[in-house]
Amino acid sequence: MEPTKAAQRAQAKAEYNAFLAACPSRRLLDRISDKWVVLILCALGGESPDAARAMRYSEISRLLAGVSQKMLTQTLRALEHDGLLTRTVTPTVPITVTYELTDLGLSLHQLTGGLRQWAQTNMDQILANREAHEAARG
Amino acid sequence: MEPTKAAQRAQAKAEYNAFLAACPSRRLLDRISDKWVVLILCALGGESPDAARAMRYSEISRLLAGVSQKMLTQTLRALEHDGLLTRTVTPTVPITVTYELTDLGLSLHQLTGGLRQWAQTNMDQILANREAHEAARG
DNA sequence: CAGGATCCCGCTAGATACTG
DNA sequence: CAGTATCTAGCGGGATCCTG
């Protein structure tokens, strides 16, 4: 009679449906389907799972070329709020703030890292597709 | 002296770096890190890899509750342009247009489907994190 | 009636300048 | 160094119109 873990997991899966606009998971999916979220997770997560490390604000800012301070701060705060990363303030002079992925953030990094990998791996194919598509219909 | 396939792959990986703002793969990553892209891929890809199927415009529109016609059309065209899906017009009355993932689109669906799954699986944890975070600092 | 193009508006991303 | 505050332009989104 005791519910198995598999049954509990199936139950949890059935609870949320990201296709429904009103479902909380839909809003969560919208949030993580964001270019800055993906890039920040890729930065903090490193190339391999064990390469994750804490980074300073300026370090992230430098790595993610093109990000504005506003979007970086805003996105970091949102990720902290959701428990995907921790923000640590060290009162040195000048002040030091580091960001580090939580276990939950690391689990999501498995996926976002895949996105980055996919983009880099299939870039040539996509470029070829675009050319073919443009040639086909001008 | 002949380059191995692994070496060629490593070379291809080194070519693109999604962290660089000027790199084409960065723009590609920005594109696929988009909520409508993710949802459309999830819709056309189905729950399991073999559940992928062609869908009509109105069918997608209904499934992705909350998407505007403009964004749906715009995103579908962009995905077609990149070769992630095909657009097929059947001259019935009234006209029928179906969209279907290509192999490349299916490969990306492996990842976006994971995002959706992750959002639905970790929703409860995130909600708990938010509450804890708000309680901690009002 | 399905499919989509166009116009208009509000919001938000992003650049710039300023502060603890 | 690590942010906040302010302003503007461009994008997202709804209403409307067009076409087969």
Short mmCIF file of C-alpha atoms (C1' of nucleotides) in Angstrom, two decimals:
data_model
loop_
_atom_site.label_atom_id
_atom_site.label_comp_id
_atom_site.label_asym_id
_atom_site.label_seq_id
_atom_site.Cartn_x
_atom_site.Cartn_y
_atom_site.Cartn_z
CA MET A 1 0.00 0.00 0.00
CA GLU A 2 2.90 2.32 0.56
CA PRO A 3 3.46 4.42 -2.54
CA THR A 4 6.70 3.63 -4.34
CA LYS A 5 9.15 6.38 -5.18
CA ALA A 6 8.41 5.85 -8.84
CA ALA A 7 4.73 6.37 -8.17
CA GLN A 8 5.45 9.53 -6.24
CA ARG A 9 7.55 10.79 -9.12
CA ALA A 10 4.81 10.02 -11.60
CA GLN A 11 2.39 11.90 -9.41
CA ALA A 12 4.67 14.93 -9.31
CA LYS A 13 5.01 14.81 -13.08
CA ALA A 14 1.27 14.78 -13.53
CA GLU A 15 0.77 17.70 -11.19
CA TYR A 16 2.40 20.29 -13.41
CA ASN A 17 2.02 20.88 -17.12
CA ALA A 18 4.29 23.48 -18.69
CA PHE A 19 1.97 23.88 -21.67
CA LEU A 20 -0.73 25.47 -19.56
CA ALA A 21 -0.29 29.22 -19.36
CA ALA A 22 -1.59 29.29 -15.82
CA CYS A 23 0.64 26.52 -14.51
CA PRO A 24 3.53 27.64 -12.30
CA SER A 25 5.87 25.35 -14.19
CA ARG A 26 5.08 27.28 -17.35
CA ARG A 27 6.34 30.46 -15.77
CA LEU A 28 9.36 28.60 -14.47
CA LEU A 29 10.07 27.24 -17.94
CA ASP A 30 9.75 30.75 -19.35
CA ARG A 31 12.29 31.94 -16.84
CA ILE A 32 14.92 29.33 -17.50
CA SER A 33 14.34 29.60 -21.26
CA ASP A 34 16.21 32.89 -21.18
CA LYS A 35 19.50 33.65 -22.82
CA TRP A 36 21.08 35.29 -19.79
CA VAL A 37 19.95 32.50 -17.49
CA VAL A 38 21.47 29.94 -19.82
CA LEU A 39 24.73 31.83 -20.17
CA ILE A 40 25.10 32.48 -16.45
CA LEU A 41 24.50 28.84 -15.64
CA CYS A 42 27.03 27.85 -18.30
CA ALA A 43 29.55 30.25 -16.80
CA LEU A 44 29.18 29.11 -13.21
CA GLY A 45 28.86 25.46 -14.17
CA GLY A 46 32.03 25.32 -16.20
CA GLU A 47 32.79 22.88 -18.98
CA SER A 48 32.44 19.70 -16.94
CA PRO A 49 30.19 19.01 -13.92
CA ASP A 50 33.16 19.04 -11.54
CA ALA A 51 34.49 22.28 -12.97
CA ALA A 52 31.77 24.35 -11.32
CA ARG A 53 33.14 27.09 -9.11
CA ALA A 54 32.31 30.33 -7.39
CA MET A 55 32.81 33.43 -9.49
CA ARG A 56 32.91 37.11 -8.70
CA TYR A 57 30.48 39.54 -10.25
CA SER A 58 33.09 41.18 -12.45
CA GLU A 59 34.38 37.81 -13.53
CA ILE A 60 30.98 36.75 -14.80
CA SER A 61 30.50 40.15 -16.38
CA ARG A 62 33.75 39.77 -18.29
CA LEU A 63 33.03 36.21 -19.41
CA LEU A 64 29.54 36.98 -20.69
CA ALA A 65 30.61 39.59 -23.17
CA GLY A 66 27.76 41.90 -24.05
CA VAL A 67 25.63 41.58 -20.92
CA SER A 68 24.47 44.83 -19.35
CA GLN A 69 24.93 45.40 -15.62
CA LYS A 70 21.21 45.69 -15.22
CA MET A 71 20.40 42.35 -16.83
CA LEU A 72 23.27 40.60 -15.08
CA THR A 73 22.24 41.83 -11.64
CA GLN A 74 18.57 41.25 -12.32
CA THR A 75 19.11 37.71 -13.58
CA LEU A 76 21.50 36.80 -10.76
CA ARG A 77 18.96 38.00 -8.21
CA ALA A 78 16.20 35.99 -9.82
CA LEU A 79 18.35 32.86 -9.82
CA GLU A 80 19.27 33.43 -6.20
CA HIS A 81 15.61 33.88 -5.35
CA ASP A 82 14.80 30.53 -6.91
CA GLY A 83 17.64 28.83 -5.08
CA LEU A 84 19.70 28.03 -8.18
CA LEU A 85 22.73 29.88 -6.89
CA THR A 86 24.02 31.47 -3.70
CA ARG A 87 25.29 35.02 -3.30
CA THR A 88 28.06 35.52 -0.79
CA VAL A 89 29.23 38.95 0.34
CA THR A 90 32.69 39.24 1.87
CA PRO A 91 33.28 42.63 3.52
CA THR A 92 36.75 43.20 2.18
CA VAL A 93 37.86 46.57 0.79
CA PRO A 94 36.71 46.81 -1.82
CA ILE A 95 33.78 44.51 -1.24
CA THR A 96 33.82 41.00 -2.72
CA VAL A 97 30.69 39.23 -3.93
CA THR A 98 30.80 35.69 -5.23
CA TYR A 99 28.14 33.56 -6.88
CA GLU A 100 28.05 29.78 -6.83
CA LEU A 101 25.61 27.22 -8.15
CA THR A 102 23.58 25.17 -5.69
CA ASP A 103 22.92 21.49 -6.29
CA LEU A 104 19.66 22.46 -7.93
CA GLY A 105 21.48 24.95 -10.15
CA LEU A 106 24.01 22.29 -11.05
CA SER A 107 21.25 19.93 -12.11
CA LEU A 108 19.89 22.59 -14.44
CA HIS A 109 23.38 23.30 -15.71
CA GLN A 110 23.46 19.77 -17.09
CA LEU A 111 20.77 20.91 -19.51
CA THR A 112 21.90 24.44 -20.30
CA GLY A 113 25.42 23.22 -20.86
CA GLY A 114 23.91 20.86 -23.40
CA LEU A 115 22.26 23.78 -25.15
CA ARG A 116 25.56 25.60 -25.43
CA GLN A 117 27.25 22.47 -26.68
CA TRP A 118 24.48 21.94 -29.19
CA ALA A 119 24.77 25.46 -30.51
CA GLN A 120 28.51 25.19 -30.99
CA THR A 121 28.32 21.73 -32.50
CA ASN A 122 25.51 22.40 -34.96
CA MET A 123 26.45 25.93 -35.93
CA ASP A 124 27.88 24.92 -39.30
CA GLN A 125 24.81 22.86 -40.12
CA ILE A 126 22.52 25.78 -39.26
CA LEU A 127 24.53 28.19 -41.38
CA ALA A 128 24.23 25.77 -44.29
CA ASN A 129 20.48 25.43 -43.72
CA ARG A 130 20.06 29.20 -43.79
CA GLU A 131 21.92 29.53 -47.03
CA ALA A 132 19.92 26.74 -48.60
CA HIS A 133 16.67 28.25 -47.40
CA GLU A 134 17.52 31.68 -48.73
CA ALA A 135 18.66 30.26 -52.06
CA ALA A 136 15.40 28.35 -52.41
CA ARG A 137 13.10 31.32 -52.21
CA GLY A 138 15.30 34.39 -52.45
CA MET B 1 49.26 11.86 -39.67
CA GLU B 2 45.70 11.66 -40.85
CA PRO B 3 43.45 13.53 -38.40
CA THR B 4 41.20 11.26 -36.39
CA LYS B 5 37.47 11.93 -36.20
CA ALA B 6 37.84 12.78 -32.55
CA ALA B 7 40.45 15.37 -33.42
CA GLN B 8 38.17 16.84 -36.07
CA ARG B 9 35.39 17.03 -33.55
CA ALA B 10 37.64 18.74 -31.05
CA GLN B 11 38.61 21.20 -33.75
CA ALA B 12 34.98 21.97 -34.52
CA LYS B 13 34.28 22.48 -30.84
CA ALA B 14 37.18 24.89 -30.54
CA GLU B 15 35.96 26.91 -33.52
CA TYR B 16 32.93 28.34 -31.81
CA ASN B 17 32.59 29.81 -28.34
CA ALA B 18 29.11 30.78 -27.21
CA PHE B 19 30.50 33.11 -24.55
CA LEU B 20 31.85 35.50 -27.15
CA ALA B 21 29.28 38.09 -28.14
CA ALA B 22 30.57 38.17 -31.70
CA CYS B 23 30.54 34.41 -32.20
CA PRO B 24 27.72 33.08 -34.41
CA SER B 25 27.08 30.31 -31.90
CA ARG B 26 26.32 32.94 -29.28
CA ARG B 27 23.53 34.33 -31.43
CA LEU B 28 22.30 30.81 -32.08
CA LEU B 29 22.29 30.07 -28.36
CA ASP B 30 20.36 33.29 -27.75
CA ARG B 31 17.81 32.16 -30.28
CA ILE B 32 17.21 28.71 -28.88
CA SER B 33 17.22 30.08 -25.33
CA ASP B 34 13.79 31.52 -25.99
CA LYS B 35 10.58 30.52 -24.31
CA TRP B 36 8.56 30.22 -27.50
CA VAL B 37 11.27 28.23 -29.24
CA VAL B 38 11.43 25.84 -26.30
CA LEU B 39 7.67 25.44 -26.12
CA ILE B 40 7.25 24.91 -29.86
CA LEU B 41 9.96 22.28 -29.89
CA CYS B 42 8.33 20.59 -26.90
CA ALA B 43 5.00 20.62 -28.68
CA LEU B 44 6.24 19.16 -31.97
CA GLY B 45 8.60 16.74 -30.26
CA GLY B 46 6.01 15.19 -28.01
CA GLU B 47 6.66 13.43 -24.74
CA SER B 48 9.01 10.76 -26.06
CA PRO B 49 11.43 10.91 -29.01
CA ASP B 50 9.21 8.66 -31.10
CA ALA B 51 6.11 10.68 -30.30
CA ALA B 52 7.16 13.52 -32.58
CA ARG B 53 4.57 14.35 -35.20
CA ALA B 54 3.43 16.97 -37.65
CA MET B 55 1.04 19.52 -36.24
CA ARG B 56 -1.20 22.13 -37.80
CA TYR B 57 -0.81 25.77 -37.02
CA SER B 58 -4.04 25.98 -35.08
CA GLU B 59 -3.15 22.85 -33.17
CA ILE B 60 0.12 24.34 -31.95
CA SER B 61 -1.64 27.60 -31.19
CA ARG B 62 -4.16 25.79 -29.01
CA LEU B 63 -1.55 23.71 -27.19
CA LEU B 64 0.69 26.67 -26.38
CA ALA B 65 -1.91 28.60 -24.48
CA GLY B 66 -1.05 32.26 -24.34
CA VAL B 67 1.07 32.60 -27.47
CA SER B 68 0.13 35.42 -29.82
CA GLN B 69 -0.31 34.73 -33.51
CA LYS B 70 2.49 37.12 -34.26
CA MET B 71 5.05 35.42 -32.03
CA LEU B 72 3.96 31.96 -33.13
CA THR B 73 4.29 32.78 -36.82
CA GLN B 74 7.53 34.67 -36.27
CA THR B 75 9.12 31.89 -34.25
CA LEU B 76 7.96 29.15 -36.61
CA ARG B 77 9.48 31.01 -39.55
CA ALA B 78 12.76 31.48 -37.72
CA LEU B 79 12.91 27.78 -36.88
CA GLU B 80 12.09 26.87 -40.48
CA HIS B 81 14.81 29.23 -41.66
CA ASP B 82 17.36 27.46 -39.46
CA GLY B 83 16.23 24.05 -40.66
CA LEU B 84 14.84 22.88 -37.33
CA LEU B 85 11.41 22.23 -38.76
CA THR B 86 9.68 21.95 -42.11
CA ARG B 87 6.57 23.81 -43.20
CA THR B 88 4.27 21.90 -45.53
CA VAL B 89 1.35 23.48 -47.35
CA THR B 90 -1.44 21.20 -48.54
CA PRO B 91 -3.85 22.92 -50.96
CA THR B 92 -7.03 21.59 -49.44
CA VAL B 93 -10.07 23.78 -48.86
CA PRO B 94 -9.54 25.34 -46.49
CA ILE B 95 -5.78 25.26 -46.81
CA THR B 96 -3.77 23.02 -44.47
CA VAL B 97 -0.32 23.90 -43.17
CA THR B 98 1.63 21.46 -41.05
CA TYR B 99 4.89 21.83 -39.18
CA GLU B 100 7.22 18.97 -38.40
CA LEU B 101 10.62 18.73 -36.73
CA THR B 102 13.62 17.81 -38.85
CA ASP B 103 16.30 15.48 -37.51
CA LEU B 104 18.21 18.54 -36.36
CA GLY B 105 15.12 19.86 -34.61
CA LEU B 106 14.60 16.50 -32.98
CA SER B 107 18.13 16.53 -31.63
CA LEU B 108 17.47 19.91 -30.04
CA HIS B 109 14.16 18.65 -28.70
CA GLN B 110 16.10 16.17 -26.59
CA LEU B 111 17.40 19.17 -24.67
CA THR B 112 14.33 21.42 -24.60
CA GLY B 113 12.20 18.49 -23.53
CA GLY B 114 14.63 18.09 -20.66
CA LEU B 115 14.10 21.71 -19.70
CA ARG B 116 10.36 21.22 -19.59
CA GLN B 117 10.77 18.05 -17.57
CA TRP B 118 13.14 19.81 -15.21
CA ALA B 119 10.70 22.67 -14.66
CA GLN B 120 7.85 20.33 -13.87
CA THR B 121 9.96 18.07 -11.66
CA ASN B 122 11.62 20.82 -9.61
CA MET B 123 8.68 23.18 -9.37
CA ASP B 124 7.91 22.28 -5.76
CA GLN B 125 11.53 22.69 -4.72
CA ILE B 126 11.69 26.12 -6.37
CA LEU B 127 8.49 27.24 -4.68
CA ALA B 128 9.95 26.17 -1.33
CA ASN B 129 13.20 28.02 -2.09
CA ARG B 130 11.30 31.20 -2.89
CA GLU B 131 9.38 31.06 0.35
CA ALA B 132 12.53 30.42 2.34
CA HIS B 133 14.31 33.27 0.61
CA GLU B 134 11.49 35.71 1.22
CA ALA B 135 11.18 34.65 4.85
CA ALA B 136 14.91 35.17 5.36
CA ARG B 137 14.98 38.81 4.37
CA GLY B 138 11.35 39.91 4.23
"C1'" DC C 1 -12.70 29.67 -41.92
"C1'" DA C 2 -7.58 28.77 -41.54
"C1'" DG C 3 -3.43 31.22 -41.90
"C1'" DG C 4 -1.03 35.16 -41.60
"C1'" DA C 5 0.26 40.21 -42.42
"C1'" DT C 6 -0.04 44.99 -40.47
"C1'" DC C 7 -0.59 48.68 -37.17
"C1'" DC C 8 -0.18 50.44 -32.66
"C1'" DC C 9 0.93 50.49 -27.85
"C1'" DG C 10 3.13 49.19 -23.37
"C1'" DC C 11 6.86 47.01 -21.34
"C1'" DT C 12 11.39 45.89 -20.79
"C1'" DA C 13 16.06 45.31 -22.37
"C1'" DG C 14 20.13 47.92 -22.70
"C1'" DA C 15 23.27 52.03 -22.63
"C1'" DT C 16 24.80 55.69 -19.64
"C1'" DA C 17 25.77 58.02 -15.43
"C1'" DC C 18 26.07 57.92 -10.47
"C1'" DT C 19 26.99 55.80 -5.43
"C1'" DG C 20 28.32 52.84 -0.97
"C1'" DC D 1 34.21 46.40 -6.95
"C1'" DA D 2 29.55 45.79 -7.13
"C1'" DG D 3 26.03 47.48 -7.70
"C1'" DT D 4 21.59 51.32 -8.11
"C1'" DA D 5 18.97 55.09 -10.86
"C1'" DT D 6 17.41 57.07 -15.06
"C1'" DC D 7 16.21 57.34 -19.84
"C1'" DT D 8 15.20 55.68 -24.42
"C1'" DA D 9 14.58 52.58 -28.36
"C1'" DG D 10 13.10 48.31 -29.82
"C1'" DC D 11 10.59 44.18 -29.10
"C1'" DG D 12 6.52 41.55 -27.51
"C1'" DG D 13 1.62 41.26 -27.73
"C1'" DG D 14 -3.29 42.38 -28.85
"C1'" DA D 15 -6.57 44.11 -32.26
"C1'" DT D 16 -7.50 44.47 -36.87
"C1'" DC D 17 -7.42 43.52 -41.69
"C1'" DC D 18 -6.27 40.59 -45.76
"C1'" DT D 19 -6.26 36.32 -48.84
"C1'" DG D 20 -7.29 31.73 -50.76
#
